[in-house]
Amino acid sequence: DAGITQSPRHKVTETGTPVTLRCHQTENHRYMYWYRQDPGHGLRLIHYSYGVKDTDKGEVSDGYSVSRSKTEDFLLTLESATSSQTSVYFCAIGSNQPQHFGDGTRLSIL
Amino acid sequence: ELKVEQNPLFLSMQEGKNYTIYCNYSTTSDRLYWYRQDPGKSLESLFVLLSNGAVKQEGRLMASLDTKARLSTLHITAAVHDLSATYFCAVPYSGGGADGLTFGKGTHLIIQP
């Protein structure tokens, strides 16, 4: 299995609070991605990174920010969480090959 | 805007039967991916289809790609219960996929004895 670790695996928080999800990889891969999965929508790209400090927006980036200060870590931040951001969040690595996915973070915002 | 459509979205079938899942996409792409997801789990890569006419087979699953028709199929032969899962197709936003994938909504497959 590709060395991808997401933390936390589960989180419950309240509306308006900041939340940061972490993706850590041991594959030294240049490309990293954050997706969210919601019933009836499949997976949708939030943000992606093509190197340290190089990031770009995906399909559903509103309300999210990301940072990548080291090759191995890609952080996803919800500055002020809303109930519509309740979802399962997946990190992935890879390009030009099948992307490999982490185990996901289940985030509930009450 | 790239759109990826799968059908059916839900499929209940009996063991031993054959069936096909379809994946249509709206813009030119020379590659397509199939993934499997078990409930509460991550996505597992099944197939990478890299050119027109590509066909890949693994056990009872066979995937094909027709880039001219913008269509991929995932065929299940003599289904067994262990194949129950949700199957996704995905297409790169552009080129090789460095800027991410667009996924279909998934086909929830239930195989009953």
mmCIF file of C-alpha atoms in Angstrom:
data_model
loop_
_atom_site.group_PDB
_atom_site.id
_atom_site.type_symbol
_atom_site.label_atom_id
_atom_site.label_comp_id
_atom_site.label_asym_id
_atom_site.label_seq_id
_atom_site.Cartn_x
_atom_site.Cartn_y
_atom_site.Cartn_z
ATOM 1 C CA ASP A 1 0.000 0.000 0.000
ATOM 2 C CA ALA A 2 1.132 3.541 -0.768
ATOM 3 C CA GLY A 3 2.369 5.199 2.423
ATOM 4 C CA ILE A 4 -0.406 7.716 3.022
ATOM 5 C CA THR A 5 -1.606 8.590 6.507
ATOM 6 C CA GLN A 6 -4.536 10.883 7.195
ATOM 7 C CA SER A 7 -5.205 12.411 10.588
ATOM 8 C CA PRO A 8 -7.460 12.573 12.372
ATOM 9 C CA ARG A 9 -9.534 9.664 11.107
ATOM 10 C CA HIS A 10 -12.694 10.976 12.736
ATOM 11 C CA LYS A 11 -13.623 14.403 14.015
ATOM 12 C CA VAL A 12 -16.771 16.032 15.319
ATOM 13 C CA THR A 13 -16.774 19.781 15.700
ATOM 14 C CA GLU A 14 -19.114 22.747 15.841
ATOM 15 C CA THR A 15 -20.086 25.230 13.199
ATOM 16 C CA GLY A 16 -17.723 28.194 13.048
ATOM 17 C CA THR A 17 -14.679 26.450 14.443
ATOM 18 C CA PRO A 18 -11.462 26.056 12.451
ATOM 19 C CA VAL A 19 -10.472 22.551 11.430
ATOM 20 C CA THR A 20 -7.232 21.251 9.931
ATOM 21 C CA LEU A 21 -6.827 17.844 8.352
ATOM 22 C CA ARG A 22 -3.412 16.391 7.691
ATOM 23 C CA CYS A 23 -2.161 14.138 4.945
ATOM 24 C CA HIS A 24 1.292 12.613 5.337
ATOM 25 C CA GLN A 25 3.015 10.562 2.637
ATOM 26 C CA THR A 26 6.207 8.565 2.680
ATOM 27 C CA GLU A 27 6.450 8.118 -1.103
ATOM 28 C CA ASN A 28 8.214 11.430 -1.789
ATOM 29 C CA HIS A 29 5.604 12.107 -4.460
ATOM 30 C CA ARG A 30 5.371 15.555 -5.960
ATOM 31 C CA TYR A 31 1.587 15.592 -6.487
ATOM 32 C CA MET A 32 -0.962 15.489 -3.682
ATOM 33 C CA TYR A 33 -4.720 15.994 -3.699
ATOM 34 C CA TRP A 34 -7.669 16.553 -1.380
ATOM 35 C CA TYR A 35 -11.097 15.222 -2.345
ATOM 36 C CA ARG A 36 -14.389 15.120 -0.524
ATOM 37 C CA GLN A 37 -16.903 12.306 -0.870
ATOM 38 C CA ASP A 38 -20.602 12.846 -0.382
ATOM 39 C CA PRO A 39 -23.525 10.528 -1.099
ATOM 40 C CA GLY A 40 -24.735 10.997 -4.657
ATOM 41 C CA HIS A 41 -21.694 13.005 -5.714
ATOM 42 C CA GLY A 42 -18.815 10.591 -5.970
ATOM 43 C CA LEU A 43 -15.495 12.251 -5.160
ATOM 44 C CA ARG A 44 -14.870 15.912 -5.912
ATOM 45 C CA LEU A 45 -11.505 17.641 -6.001
ATOM 46 C CA ILE A 46 -10.995 20.421 -3.441
ATOM 47 C CA HIS A 47 -7.370 21.468 -3.907
ATOM 48 C CA TYR A 48 -4.192 19.931 -5.200
ATOM 49 C CA SER A 49 -0.461 20.528 -4.915
ATOM 50 C CA TYR A 50 2.261 20.041 -7.480
ATOM 51 C CA GLY A 51 5.167 20.763 -5.154
ATOM 52 C CA VAL A 52 6.212 22.502 -1.970
ATOM 53 C CA LYS A 53 4.331 25.792 -1.699
ATOM 54 C CA ASP A 54 2.667 25.134 -5.091
ATOM 55 C CA THR A 55 -1.070 24.607 -4.842
ATOM 56 C CA ASP A 56 -4.148 25.195 -6.935
ATOM 57 C CA LYS A 57 -7.917 25.080 -6.617
ATOM 58 C CA GLY A 58 -10.140 22.235 -7.634
ATOM 59 C CA GLU A 59 -13.824 21.944 -8.367
ATOM 60 C CA VAL A 60 -15.133 22.678 -4.857
ATOM 61 C CA SER A 61 -12.511 24.893 -3.224
ATOM 62 C CA ASP A 62 -14.751 27.535 -1.633
ATOM 63 C CA GLY A 63 -14.384 27.534 2.157
ATOM 64 C CA TYR A 64 -11.140 25.560 2.094
ATOM 65 C CA SER A 65 -7.470 26.457 2.096
ATOM 66 C CA VAL A 66 -4.379 24.277 1.846
ATOM 67 C CA SER A 67 -0.707 24.453 2.615
ATOM 68 C CA ARG A 68 2.308 22.385 1.712
ATOM 69 C CA SER A 69 5.488 23.382 3.484
ATOM 70 C CA LYS A 70 7.150 19.980 3.108
ATOM 71 C CA THR A 71 6.950 17.372 0.371
ATOM 72 C CA GLU A 72 5.457 14.828 2.733
ATOM 73 C CA ASP A 73 2.672 16.920 4.274
ATOM 74 C CA PHE A 74 -0.425 18.468 2.711
ATOM 75 C CA LEU A 75 -2.802 20.254 5.075
ATOM 76 C CA LEU A 76 -6.453 21.077 4.420
ATOM 77 C CA THR A 77 -7.989 23.834 6.542
ATOM 78 C CA LEU A 78 -11.602 24.797 7.017
ATOM 79 C CA GLU A 79 -11.258 28.333 8.389
ATOM 80 C CA SER A 80 -14.818 28.433 9.765
ATOM 81 C CA ALA A 81 -16.525 25.094 9.410
ATOM 82 C CA THR A 82 -20.112 24.896 8.172
ATOM 83 C CA SER A 83 -22.561 21.996 8.246
ATOM 84 C CA SER A 84 -22.283 21.689 4.449
ATOM 85 C CA GLN A 85 -18.672 20.658 4.932
ATOM 86 C CA THR A 86 -19.692 17.506 6.772
ATOM 87 C CA SER A 87 -18.169 14.842 4.561
ATOM 88 C CA VAL A 88 -15.518 12.178 4.192
ATOM 89 C CA TYR A 89 -12.232 13.693 3.085
ATOM 90 C CA PHE A 90 -9.681 11.707 1.124
ATOM 91 C CA CYS A 91 -6.090 12.572 0.408
ATOM 92 C CA ALA A 92 -4.435 11.108 -2.685
ATOM 93 C CA ILE A 93 -0.999 11.080 -4.254
ATOM 94 C CA GLY A 94 0.202 10.426 -7.791
ATOM 95 C CA SER A 95 -0.282 11.612 -11.363
ATOM 96 C CA ASN A 96 -0.002 9.923 -14.742
ATOM 97 C CA GLN A 97 -0.560 6.717 -12.803
ATOM 98 C CA PRO A 98 -3.540 5.668 -10.731
ATOM 99 C CA GLN A 99 -3.802 7.966 -7.776
ATOM 100 C CA HIS A 100 -3.456 6.191 -4.451
ATOM 101 C CA PHE A 101 -5.793 7.205 -1.664
ATOM 102 C CA GLY A 102 -5.499 7.483 2.073
ATOM 103 C CA ASP A 103 -8.014 5.886 4.416
ATOM 104 C CA GLY A 104 -10.089 9.053 4.726
ATOM 105 C CA THR A 105 -11.177 11.415 7.481
ATOM 106 C CA ARG A 106 -14.810 11.419 8.506
ATOM 107 C CA LEU A 107 -15.677 14.975 9.545
ATOM 108 C CA SER A 108 -18.986 15.896 11.153
ATOM 109 C CA ILE A 109 -19.872 19.533 11.754
ATOM 110 C CA LEU A 110 -22.778 20.106 14.092
ATOM 111 C CA GLU B 1 -16.496 21.419 -18.008
ATOM 112 C CA LEU B 2 -15.648 17.747 -17.787
ATOM 113 C CA LYS B 3 -18.575 15.535 -16.807
ATOM 114 C CA VAL B 4 -18.368 11.840 -16.055
ATOM 115 C CA GLU B 5 -21.569 9.822 -15.961
ATOM 116 C CA GLN B 6 -21.945 6.260 -14.783
ATOM 117 C CA ASN B 7 -24.888 3.996 -15.182
ATOM 118 C CA PRO B 8 -26.496 2.321 -13.552
ATOM 119 C CA LEU B 9 -25.934 3.997 -10.177
ATOM 120 C CA PHE B 10 -27.368 1.029 -8.354
ATOM 121 C CA LEU B 11 -27.313 -2.584 -9.432
ATOM 122 C CA SER B 12 -28.564 -5.658 -7.646
ATOM 123 C CA MET B 13 -27.747 -8.918 -9.326
ATOM 124 C CA GLN B 14 -27.549 -12.599 -8.596
ATOM 125 C CA GLU B 15 -24.428 -14.658 -8.365
ATOM 126 C CA GLY B 16 -23.445 -16.270 -11.630
ATOM 127 C CA LYS B 17 -24.901 -13.545 -13.818
ATOM 128 C CA ASN B 18 -23.092 -11.193 -16.168
ATOM 129 C CA TYR B 19 -23.481 -7.448 -16.261
ATOM 130 C CA THR B 20 -21.872 -4.272 -17.561
ATOM 131 C CA ILE B 21 -21.345 -0.873 -15.968
ATOM 132 C CA TYR B 22 -21.020 2.082 -18.329
ATOM 133 C CA CYS B 23 -18.958 5.237 -17.954
ATOM 134 C CA ASN B 24 -19.390 8.164 -20.352
ATOM 135 C CA TYR B 25 -17.301 11.305 -20.240
ATOM 136 C CA SER B 26 -17.783 14.637 -21.956
ATOM 137 C CA THR B 27 -14.349 15.805 -23.140
ATOM 138 C CA THR B 28 -11.392 14.235 -24.866
ATOM 139 C CA SER B 29 -9.215 12.031 -22.702
ATOM 140 C CA ASP B 30 -6.763 9.314 -23.585
ATOM 141 C CA ARG B 31 -6.942 7.611 -20.203
ATOM 142 C CA LEU B 32 -9.470 6.433 -17.695
ATOM 143 C CA TYR B 33 -9.318 4.802 -14.275
ATOM 144 C CA TRP B 34 -11.570 2.357 -12.478
ATOM 145 C CA TYR B 35 -11.638 2.142 -8.693
ATOM 146 C CA ARG B 36 -13.395 -0.058 -6.196
ATOM 147 C CA GLN B 37 -14.592 1.077 -2.778
ATOM 148 C CA ASP B 38 -15.873 -1.169 0.002
ATOM 149 C CA PRO B 39 -18.183 0.381 2.624
ATOM 150 C CA GLY B 40 -16.265 2.640 4.991
ATOM 151 C CA LYS B 41 -12.998 2.008 3.193
ATOM 152 C CA SER B 42 -10.631 3.795 0.869
ATOM 153 C CA LEU B 43 -10.521 3.543 -2.907
ATOM 154 C CA GLU B 44 -8.599 0.716 -4.497
ATOM 155 C CA SER B 45 -7.275 1.065 -8.048
ATOM 156 C CA LEU B 46 -8.601 -1.639 -10.360
ATOM 157 C CA PHE B 47 -7.650 -0.660 -13.880
ATOM 158 C CA VAL B 48 -5.763 2.012 -15.779
ATOM 159 C CA LEU B 49 -6.831 2.302 -19.414
ATOM 160 C CA LEU B 50 -4.308 4.343 -21.382
ATOM 161 C CA SER B 51 -5.346 4.259 -25.007
ATOM 162 C CA ASN B 52 -8.195 3.766 -27.400
ATOM 163 C CA GLY B 53 -9.174 0.129 -27.555
ATOM 164 C CA ALA B 54 -7.400 -0.731 -24.312
ATOM 165 C CA VAL B 55 -8.767 -3.791 -22.570
ATOM 166 C CA LYS B 56 -7.708 -4.970 -19.136
ATOM 167 C CA GLN B 57 -8.890 -8.057 -17.263
ATOM 168 C CA GLU B 58 -8.496 -9.150 -13.682
ATOM 169 C CA GLY B 59 -10.395 -12.215 -12.596
ATOM 170 C CA ARG B 60 -14.099 -11.744 -13.281
ATOM 171 C CA LEU B 61 -13.724 -8.057 -14.163
ATOM 172 C CA MET B 62 -12.857 -6.703 -17.580
ATOM 173 C CA ALA B 63 -12.578 -3.034 -18.492
ATOM 174 C CA SER B 64 -12.386 -1.426 -21.919
ATOM 175 C CA LEU B 65 -11.956 2.072 -23.309
ATOM 176 C CA ASP B 66 -13.281 3.649 -26.496
ATOM 177 C CA THR B 67 -11.844 7.167 -26.620
ATOM 178 C CA LYS B 68 -13.711 8.072 -29.798
ATOM 179 C CA ALA B 69 -17.062 7.292 -28.195
ATOM 180 C CA ARG B 70 -15.823 8.640 -24.830
ATOM 181 C CA LEU B 71 -17.038 5.440 -23.241
ATOM 182 C CA SER B 72 -15.585 2.879 -20.891
ATOM 183 C CA THR B 73 -17.221 -0.327 -19.746
ATOM 184 C CA LEU B 74 -16.624 -2.546 -16.740
ATOM 185 C CA HIS B 75 -17.924 -6.041 -17.406
ATOM 186 C CA ILE B 76 -18.595 -8.517 -14.653
ATOM 187 C CA THR B 77 -18.592 -12.184 -15.587
ATOM 188 C CA ALA B 78 -20.270 -14.816 -13.444
ATOM 189 C CA ALA B 79 -20.600 -12.496 -10.489
ATOM 190 C CA VAL B 80 -19.706 -13.635 -6.983
ATOM 191 C CA HIS B 81 -20.667 -12.054 -3.665
ATOM 192 C CA ASP B 82 -17.122 -10.768 -3.041
ATOM 193 C CA LEU B 83 -17.521 -8.350 -5.925
ATOM 194 C CA SER B 84 -20.191 -6.415 -4.034
ATOM 195 C CA ALA B 85 -18.812 -2.868 -3.710
ATOM 196 C CA THR B 86 -19.112 0.591 -5.213
ATOM 197 C CA TYR B 87 -17.248 1.068 -8.480
ATOM 198 C CA PHE B 88 -16.060 4.441 -9.734
ATOM 199 C CA CYS B 89 -14.656 5.532 -13.047
ATOM 200 C CA ALA B 90 -12.475 8.647 -13.176
ATOM 201 C CA VAL B 91 -11.031 10.806 -15.923
ATOM 202 C CA PRO B 92 -8.159 13.323 -15.627
ATOM 203 C CA TYR B 93 -9.102 16.988 -15.724
ATOM 204 C CA SER B 94 -6.394 17.392 -18.323
ATOM 205 C CA GLY B 95 -3.513 15.535 -19.874
ATOM 206 C CA GLY B 96 -1.934 13.060 -17.548
ATOM 207 C CA GLY B 97 -4.037 13.973 -14.555
ATOM 208 C CA ALA B 98 -1.607 16.090 -12.598
ATOM 209 C CA ASP B 99 -4.424 18.514 -11.812
ATOM 210 C CA GLY B 100 -6.700 15.825 -10.457
ATOM 211 C CA LEU B 101 -9.474 13.472 -11.481
ATOM 212 C CA THR B 102 -13.166 13.876 -12.159
ATOM 213 C CA PHE B 103 -15.127 10.943 -10.803
ATOM 214 C CA GLY B 104 -18.446 9.476 -11.767
ATOM 215 C CA LYS B 105 -21.011 9.185 -8.997
ATOM 216 C CA GLY B 106 -20.274 5.506 -8.589
ATOM 217 C CA THR B 107 -22.180 2.290 -9.185
ATOM 218 C CA HIS B 108 -23.318 0.569 -6.006
ATOM 219 C CA LEU B 109 -23.235 -3.134 -6.839
ATOM 220 C CA ILE B 110 -24.905 -5.747 -4.686
ATOM 221 C CA ILE B 111 -24.490 -9.403 -5.619
ATOM 222 C CA GLN B 112 -26.919 -11.746 -3.951
ATOM 223 C CA PRO B 113 -26.629 -15.514 -3.587
#
